[in-house]
Amino acid sequence: MTNKSKKAEELFLMGYGCSQSVLGAFAEDLGLDMNTALRIASPFGGGMGRMREVCGAMTGAFMVLGLIYGFDSPSADKKADVYRRVNQIADAFKSKNKTIICRELLENIKLTKGIAPEERTEDYYKRRPCLAHIIFTTELLEEYIKQNPTGDTK
């Protein structure tokens, strides 16, 4: 396990969401203070506000990609470049997990309804694959960034 994946694990076990855990693991390197990172990523827990849509680990990864490779002056080329990067990370995640959709990743788990988050108990952590997805995504991002330090996707 890498230092960033350990940080992501630590954040998740402290009660932060998947998206917060991934973005938080990279915050310092991105020049983002931890509190800001945690606040920015907070709505994406539970697959976007607990709607069980896109996995929070993935949305955290997409935010990291935006902070590293994103654009602040729109052009078709810049948009295509960042979208390609999002697709590369999503495809790598899907190659292992078949989907990036939260409810599909949790399909074998009985989920409570509504917007209230589930209590973080020992059983919660045992029955959910979320931590494994967070660690995988964090390590996937680290490798991607290492291989693409200047933005070359080849």
Backbone as a ProteinNet text record, in pm:
[ID]
protein_1_A
[PRIMARY]
MTNKSKKAEELFLMGYGCSQSVLGAFAEDLGLDMNTALRIASPFGGGMGRMREVCGAMTGAFMVLGLIYGFDSPSADKKADVYRRVNQIADAFKSKNKTIICRELLENIKLTKGIAPEERTEDYYKRRPCLAHIIFTTELLEEYIKQNPTGDTK
[TERTIARY]
84.5	0	89	51.9	129.5	91.1	168.8	135.9	1	-27.5	-155.6	-272.6	-255.5	-365.5	-384	-276.1	-288.7	-363.7	-334.9	-405.2	-552.4	-582	-721.1	-793.6	-727	-785.6	-812.4	-716.8	-730.3	-851.1	-864.9	-978.2	-1111.2	-1118.9	-1243.2	-1277.7	-1178.8	-1203.7	-1235.8	-1204.3	-1241.8	-1387.9	-1449.1	-1588.4	-1612.7	-1506.7	-1525	-1572.9	-1635.4	-1686.9	-1576.6	-1613.9	-1518.9	-1453.1	-1531.4	-1479.4	-1385.2	-1425.4	-1340.7	-1208.5	-1214.8	-1095	-994.2	-1042.4	-952	-897	-983.2	-934.5	-845.5	-884.5	-805.4	-665.4	-650.6	-518.8	-422.6	-476	-394.1	-390.8	-470.2	-489.2	-358.4	-273	-148.9	-64.6	-50.6	28	-33.3	-162.8	-232.6	-240.5	-182.4	-187	-322.4	-397.7	-532.8	-531.2	-577.9	-578.2	-683.7	-657.6	-741	-887	-912.7	-1051.9	-1127	-1060.6	-1124	-1151.2	-1054	-1072	-1189.5	-1196.2	-1303.3	-1440.2	-1446.7	-1574	-1616.6	-1521.4	-1553	-1608.2	-1546.7	-1584.3	-1703	-1746.3	-1850.4	-1984	-2029.9	-2159.6	-2161.3	-2042.8	-2036	-2041.2	-2057.1	-2066.7	-2192.2	-2182.3	-2297.9	-2338.5	-2241.9	-2273.1	-2352.5	-2306.5	-2368.1	-2485.7	-2456.8	-2564.1	-2648.2	-2584.2	-2647.5	-2752.1	-2741.5	-2831.8	-2781.7	-2660.9	-2601	-2573.3	-2531.7	-2495.4	-2345.5	-2264.8	-2122.5	-2050.6	-1970.4	-1892.1	-1813.4	-1816.4	-1744.4	-1594.5	-1537.4	-1393.6	-1362.6	-1452.2	-1433.8	-1449.6	-1549.9	-1565.9	-1447.2	-1394.1	-1272.9	-1157.6	-1145.3	-1039.3	-1056.7	-1179.6	-1204.5	-1168.3	-1193.1	-1153.5	-1001.7	-931.8	-784.8	-737	-795	-756.9	-780.9	-893.1	-923.3	-822.6	-782.1	-684.8	-546.4	-513.5	-382.3	-384.8	-482.5	-482.9	-595.5	-677.7	-794.9	-761.3	-864.5	-848.4	-930.9	-888.9	-966.5	-999.2	-962.3	-1007	-1049.8	-1179.3	-1232.8	-1187.8	-1160	-1135.8	-1170.9	-1203.9	-1240.7	-1126.1	-1002.9	-887.9	-867.1	-877.9	-859.8	-969.4	-1091.9	-1202.3	-1180.5	-1144.5	-1121.9	-1009.7	-903.9	-792.3	-834.9	-903.8	-943.6	-1050.3	-1139.9	-1240	-1174.6	-1070.8	-997.2	-935.3	-879.9	-818.1	-922.4	-1036.9	-1146.4	-1184.5	-1197.3	-1233.7	-1126.3	-999.6	-891.4	-898.5	-919	-927.7	-1054	-1165.4	-1290.6	-1279.2	-1217.5	-1201.5	-1112.6	-1007.2	-919.5	-995.6	-1077.8	-1159	-1260	-1325.1	-1424.6	-1361.6	-1236.9	-1172.9	-1159.2	-1152.2	-1144.2	-1281.9	-1367.8	-1493.7	-1619.8	-1605.3	-1714.4	-1802.8	-1797.9	-1884.7	-1823.4	-1870.7	-1834.7	-1959	-2068.2	-2194.5	-2203.4	-2221.4	-2222.3	-2320.2	-2445	-2545.8	-2511.2	-2442.9	-2401.7	-2282.2	-2193.4	-2080.3	-2127.9	-2241.1	-2297	-2416.4	-2431.7	-2552.9	-2580.2	-2480.2	-2500.7	-2514.1	-2532.7	-2540.5	-2678.3	-2738.4	-2866.9	-2840.7	-2897.5	-2876.1	-2998.9	-2975.7	-3087.8	-3132.9	-3258.4	-3315.2	-3297.8	-3314.9	-3313.6	-3177.5	-3172.1	-3049.8	-2960.9	-3012.3	-2932.2	-2819.3	-2697.2	-2586.3	-2597.1	-2546.3	-2546	-2441.5	-2469.5	-2373.7	-2250	-2133.8	-2007.8	-1972.7	-2011.2	-1983.6	-1882	-1838.1	-1746.7	-1811.1	-1940.2	-2011.7	-2019.3	-2040.9	-2045.9	-1918.5	-1803.8	-1676.2	-1650.7	-1699.2	-1677.6	-1756.1	-1878.8	-1966.2	-1957.5	-1888.1	-1880.7	-1747	-1749.4	-1624.2	-1562.3	-1622.4	-1582.1	-1433.7	-1383	-1242.6	-1150.6	-1181.4	-1099.9	-1104.5	-1220.5	-1233	-1153	-1154.3	-1079.4	-930.1	-882.4	-739.3	-699.4	-777.5	-748.5	-744.4	-843.1	-851.7	-734.7	-698.6	-586.5	-457.3	-434.3	-312.7	-315.3	-431.2	-447.5	-411.5	-461.3	-431.2	-282.9	-223.4	-80	1	-31	41.3	16.7	-107.5	-141.6	-64.2	-63.4	7	156.1	210.6	352.4	385.9	298.9	321.7	290.6	216.3	173.6	205.5	329.8	362.9	345.9	362.5	349.3	220	137.3	11.3	9.8	119.5	122.9	47.7	-54.9	-130.1	-86	-16.9	35.2	-70.8
-118.2	0	124.4	222.4	345.2	444.1	550.3	653.1	718.1	742.2	804.8	710.1	583.2	489.5	470.6	478.2	472.8	594.8	711.5	834	823.3	772.3	755.1	658	548.8	451.8	517	592.1	660.6	754.5	831.3	923.5	848.4	741	664	604.7	551.3	490.2	594.4	720.3	829.6	870.6	820.3	851.8	935.7	974.8	1052.3	961.9	1021.6	946.8	905	822.9	771.2	883.7	978.4	1089.1	1175.2	1203.3	1280.9	1209.6	1079.6	1001.5	1006.1	993.7	996.4	1137.4	1237	1373.8	1416.4	1382.1	1418.3	1360.2	1241.7	1177.6	1255.3	1329.4	1405.3	1555	1600	1743.4	1819.7	1773.8	1846.5	1861.7	1754.6	1759.9	1853.8	1874.5	1959.4	2105.2	2134.7	2270.6	2308.2	2208.8	2228.1	2194.8	2287.5	2252.9	2145.2	2063.1	1945.3	1983.6	2086.4	2123.9	2160.7	2233.7	2269.3	2144.1	2055	1931.1	1850.4	1837.6	1759.2	1822.3	1953	2021.5	2008.3	2027.2	2015.8	1876.7	1773.6	1635.6	1584.2	1657.9	1606.6	1573.1	1641.5	1605.8	1475.1	1420.8	1307	1171.3	1170.3	1044	966.9	835.5	750.2	756.9	777.8	784.5	908.6	1022.7	1154.3	1174.8	1224.4	1255.8	1136.2	1019.9	892.2	845.6	893.6	848.5	721.2	675.8	552.7	558.8	675.1	692.7	664.5	757.7	733	715.2	611.6	578.6	700.8	725.3	838	831.8	712.4	700.5	753	724.6	773.5	925.6	981.5	1126.6	1196.3	1138.6	1192.8	1188.9	1078.2	1064.4	1167.2	1189	1284.8	1426.4	1458.2	1589.4	1604.1	1497.9	1500.8	1523.8	1452.1	1471.2	1614.9	1671	1809.6	1907.4	1884.1	1974.3	1962.7	1846.7	1828.2	1861.1	1809	1818.5	1906.5	1960.8	2036	2168.2	2240	2365.3	2474.5	2597.1	2710.4	2809.7	2774	2848	2742.5	2738.4	2628.3	2628.2	2508	2482.8	2336.8	2303.9	2165.8	2070.2	2109.4	2023.1	1999.9	2104.7	2091.5	2004.8	2024.9	1942.4	1796.5	1772.8	1635.2	1569.3	1644.4	1588.7	1545.4	1630.7	1594	1484.1	1486.7	1380.1	1246.1	1248.3	1124.9	1067.6	1154.4	1110.3	1049.5	1113.5	1059.9	920.7	907.1	777.1	671.5	710.8	615	561.7	650.6	607.5	524.2	569.3	493.9	355.9	347.3	218.2	123.8	178.5	95	43.6	127.7	86.1	-20.4	4	-91.7	-224.6	-223.8	-349.9	-441.9	-383.5	-464.3	-486.3	-385.9	-388.2	-391.2	-389	-397.8	-272.9	-182.4	-65.2	43.7	166.7	275.5	325.7	252.8	292.6	232.8	319	280.4	165.7	179.8	77.5	-57.9	-56.5	-181.8	-241.4	-156.7	-205	-262.9	-212.7	-257.6	-350.1	-409.1	-485.5	-601.6	-656.7	-770.3	-728.6	-599.6	-548.1	-487.6	-519.8	-460.8	-317	-223.6	-82.1	-20.9	71.2	143.7	250.3	286.6	387.3	526.5	627.7	766	830.7	953.8	1031.7	1022.6	967.7	958.4	857.4	897.3	802.6	690	574.1	461.1	483.6	431.1	439.8	357.9	413.9	346.1	251.9	128	25.3	-73.3	-163.6	-268.5	-348.7	-379.7	-454.5	-375	-244.9	-158.4	-176.4	-166.8	-177.2	-318.2	-420.5	-559.4	-594.8	-544.7	-589	-505.2	-395.8	-307.2	-315.8	-308.3	-309.1	-169.8	-69.6	70.2	93.7	44.4	68.9	9.8	-108.2	-168.9	-83.1	-26	60.5	189.7	243.2	365.4	340.4	232	199.5	174.4	95.9	68	196.7	282.1	406.7	498.7	509	594.6	545.7	416.2	360.5	371	354.7	371.9	515.2	611.8	752.3	782.6	731.4	753.9	704.8	586	528.3	610.9	650.7	730.9	862.8	930.2	1058.8	1040.2	933.1	904.3	882.4	812.7	784.8	903.8	1001.5	1117.3	1248.8	1270.1	1386.4	1520.1	1520.5	1645.2	1650.7	1550.5	1549.1	1464.1	1396.2	1310.1	1180.3	1150.9	1027.7	917.2	948.1	853.9	767.6
0	0	0	-80.3	-91.2	18.8	32.2	131.6	103.6	-23.9	-58.3	-32.7	-64.4	-37.8	113.4	189.1	336.3	388	331.8	370.8	334.4	215.3	173	267.2	301.8	395.2	530.6	578.8	707.8	706.6	599.8	589.8	588.4	511.2	504.8	641	710	841.4	948.5	920.3	1010.7	988.5	879.5	852.4	728.7	659.8	537.3	424.2	324.1	210.9	115.1	19.9	-78.5	-157.8	-204.5	-282.4	-198.4	-75.7	14.3	41.3	55.7	86.5	-27.8	-151.2	-266.4	-287.9	-294.9	-315.5	-198.7	-78.3	39.6	37.3	-16.6	-23.7	-114.1	-209.3	-304.4	-273.9	-178.9	-156	-139.6	-53.2	-26.2	-152.4	-228.9	-351.6	-455.5	-446.2	-541.7	-496.3	-379.9	-327.3	-271.7	-232.3	-181	-32.6	50.6	192.6	218.4	318.2	344.2	368.7	446.9	475.2	347.7	258.5	131	48.1	40.1	-35.8	18.8	150.4	211.7	186.8	190.6	165.3	18.7	-72.3	-215.3	-246.9	-191.9	-224	-142.5	-41.3	49.1	-16.3	-119.8	-177.9	-255.7	-286.5	-377.2	-308.5	-176.9	-103.9	-140.8	-127.3	-156.5	-302.9	-390	-532.7	-568	-524.1	-546.2	-450.7	-333.3	-238.5	-201.2	-195.3	-159.6	-261.5	-384.3	-490.9	-556.6	-518.2	-569.8	-718.8	-765	-905.1	-920.6	-971.2	-993.2	-859.5	-850.3	-731.3	-683.7	-553.4	-495.9	-516.6	-515.6	-541.8	-681.8	-776.4	-912.6	-919.4	-853.3	-859.2	-792.9	-687.8	-626.7	-724.6	-796.9	-897.6	-1009.1	-1051.3	-1158.1	-1113.6	-986.8	-935.5	-934.5	-896.8	-899.3	-1042.7	-1137.8	-1278.4	-1322.7	-1281.7	-1318.2	-1260.9	-1137.6	-1075.2	-1138.5	-1189.9	-1252.7	-1401.5	-1472.9	-1619.2	-1674.2	-1585.6	-1629.3	-1695.4	-1734.9	-1807.4	-1741.2	-1762.6	-1713.5	-1824.8	-1944.9	-2062.8	-2164.5	-2194.7	-2274.3	-2419.4	-2465.4	-2607.4	-2630.4	-2751.8	-2783.1	-2751.7	-2782.4	-2756.2	-2606.7	-2528	-2383.1	-2321.5	-2366	-2316.5	-2354	-2479.2	-2524.8	-2445.7	-2414.9	-2339.5	-2199.2	-2127.5	-1991.4	-1993.5	-2090.3	-2101.3	-2132.7	-2216.1	-2246.8	-2118.7	-2037.6	-1912.1	-1817.5	-1808.3	-1725.9	-1775.1	-1905.6	-1962.9	-1939.1	-1943.4	-1917.9	-1774.7	-1679.4	-1539.3	-1517.6	-1573	-1558.7	-1622.1	-1738.9	-1806.3	-1724.9	-1665.9	-1582.8	-1460.1	-1400.3	-1285.8	-1329.5	-1443.3	-1494.1	-1533.3	-1577.2	-1615.2	-1494.9	-1378	-1255.6	-1192.5	-1198.6	-1123.7	-1209.5	-1340.1	-1437.7	-1447.2	-1350.2	-1349.4	-1263.2	-1283.4	-1192.5	-1118.4	-1129.5	-1067	-926	-828.6	-687.2	-658.6	-700.1	-667	-728.6	-843.2	-905.9	-832.3	-782.4	-702.9	-569.3	-521.5	-392.6	-409.6	-526.8	-557.5	-461.8	-400.1	-309.8	-163.7	-140.7	-4.2	18.4	131.5	165.7	209.6	134	160.9	226.1	315.8	374.9	276.7	283.1	193	253.6	170.3	216.1	207.3	258.1	247.2	370.7	479.2	601.8	582.8	612.3	597.9	699.7	660.9	753.3	861.7	978.6	1087.9	1051.3	1077.4	1046.3	1162.1	1145.3	1245.9	1189.2	1271.8	1225.4	1112.9	1127	1024	892.9	902.5	784.7	702.1	768.6	698.2	644.9	717.3	673.7	548.6	537.4	428.6	302.2	305.7	189.4	118.4	-14.3	-90.2	-104.4	-43.6	-65.4	-37.8	71.8	104.4	-2.1	-49.4	-155.3	-281.9	-314.8	-432.2	-413.4	-293.5	-262.8	-278.8	-222.3	-230.4	-375.6	-447.4	-587.9	-669.3	-650.6	-726.3	-694.9	-569	-529.2	-592.8	-589.4	-648.3	-801.1	-859.9	-1004.3	-1044.9	-970.6	-997.8	-982.3	-875.9	-854.8	-974	-1020.5	-1134.2	-1260.5	-1280.6	-1398.4	-1397.7	-1285.3	-1273.6	-1294.7	-1240.3	-1257.7	-1405.8	-1476.1	-1617.6	-1708.1	-1656.4	-1734.9	-1662.3	-1623.2	-1542.2	-1614.9	-1745	-1819.6	-1898.1	-1881.8	-1952.7	-2077.4	-2108.4	-2226.5	-2199.8	-2278.8	-2260.2	-2354.4	-2458.6	-2558.6	-2615.3
[MASK]
++++++++++++++++++++++++++++++++++++++++++++++++++++++++++++++++++++++++++++++++++++++++++++++++++++++++++++++++++++++++++++++++++++++++++++++++++++++++++

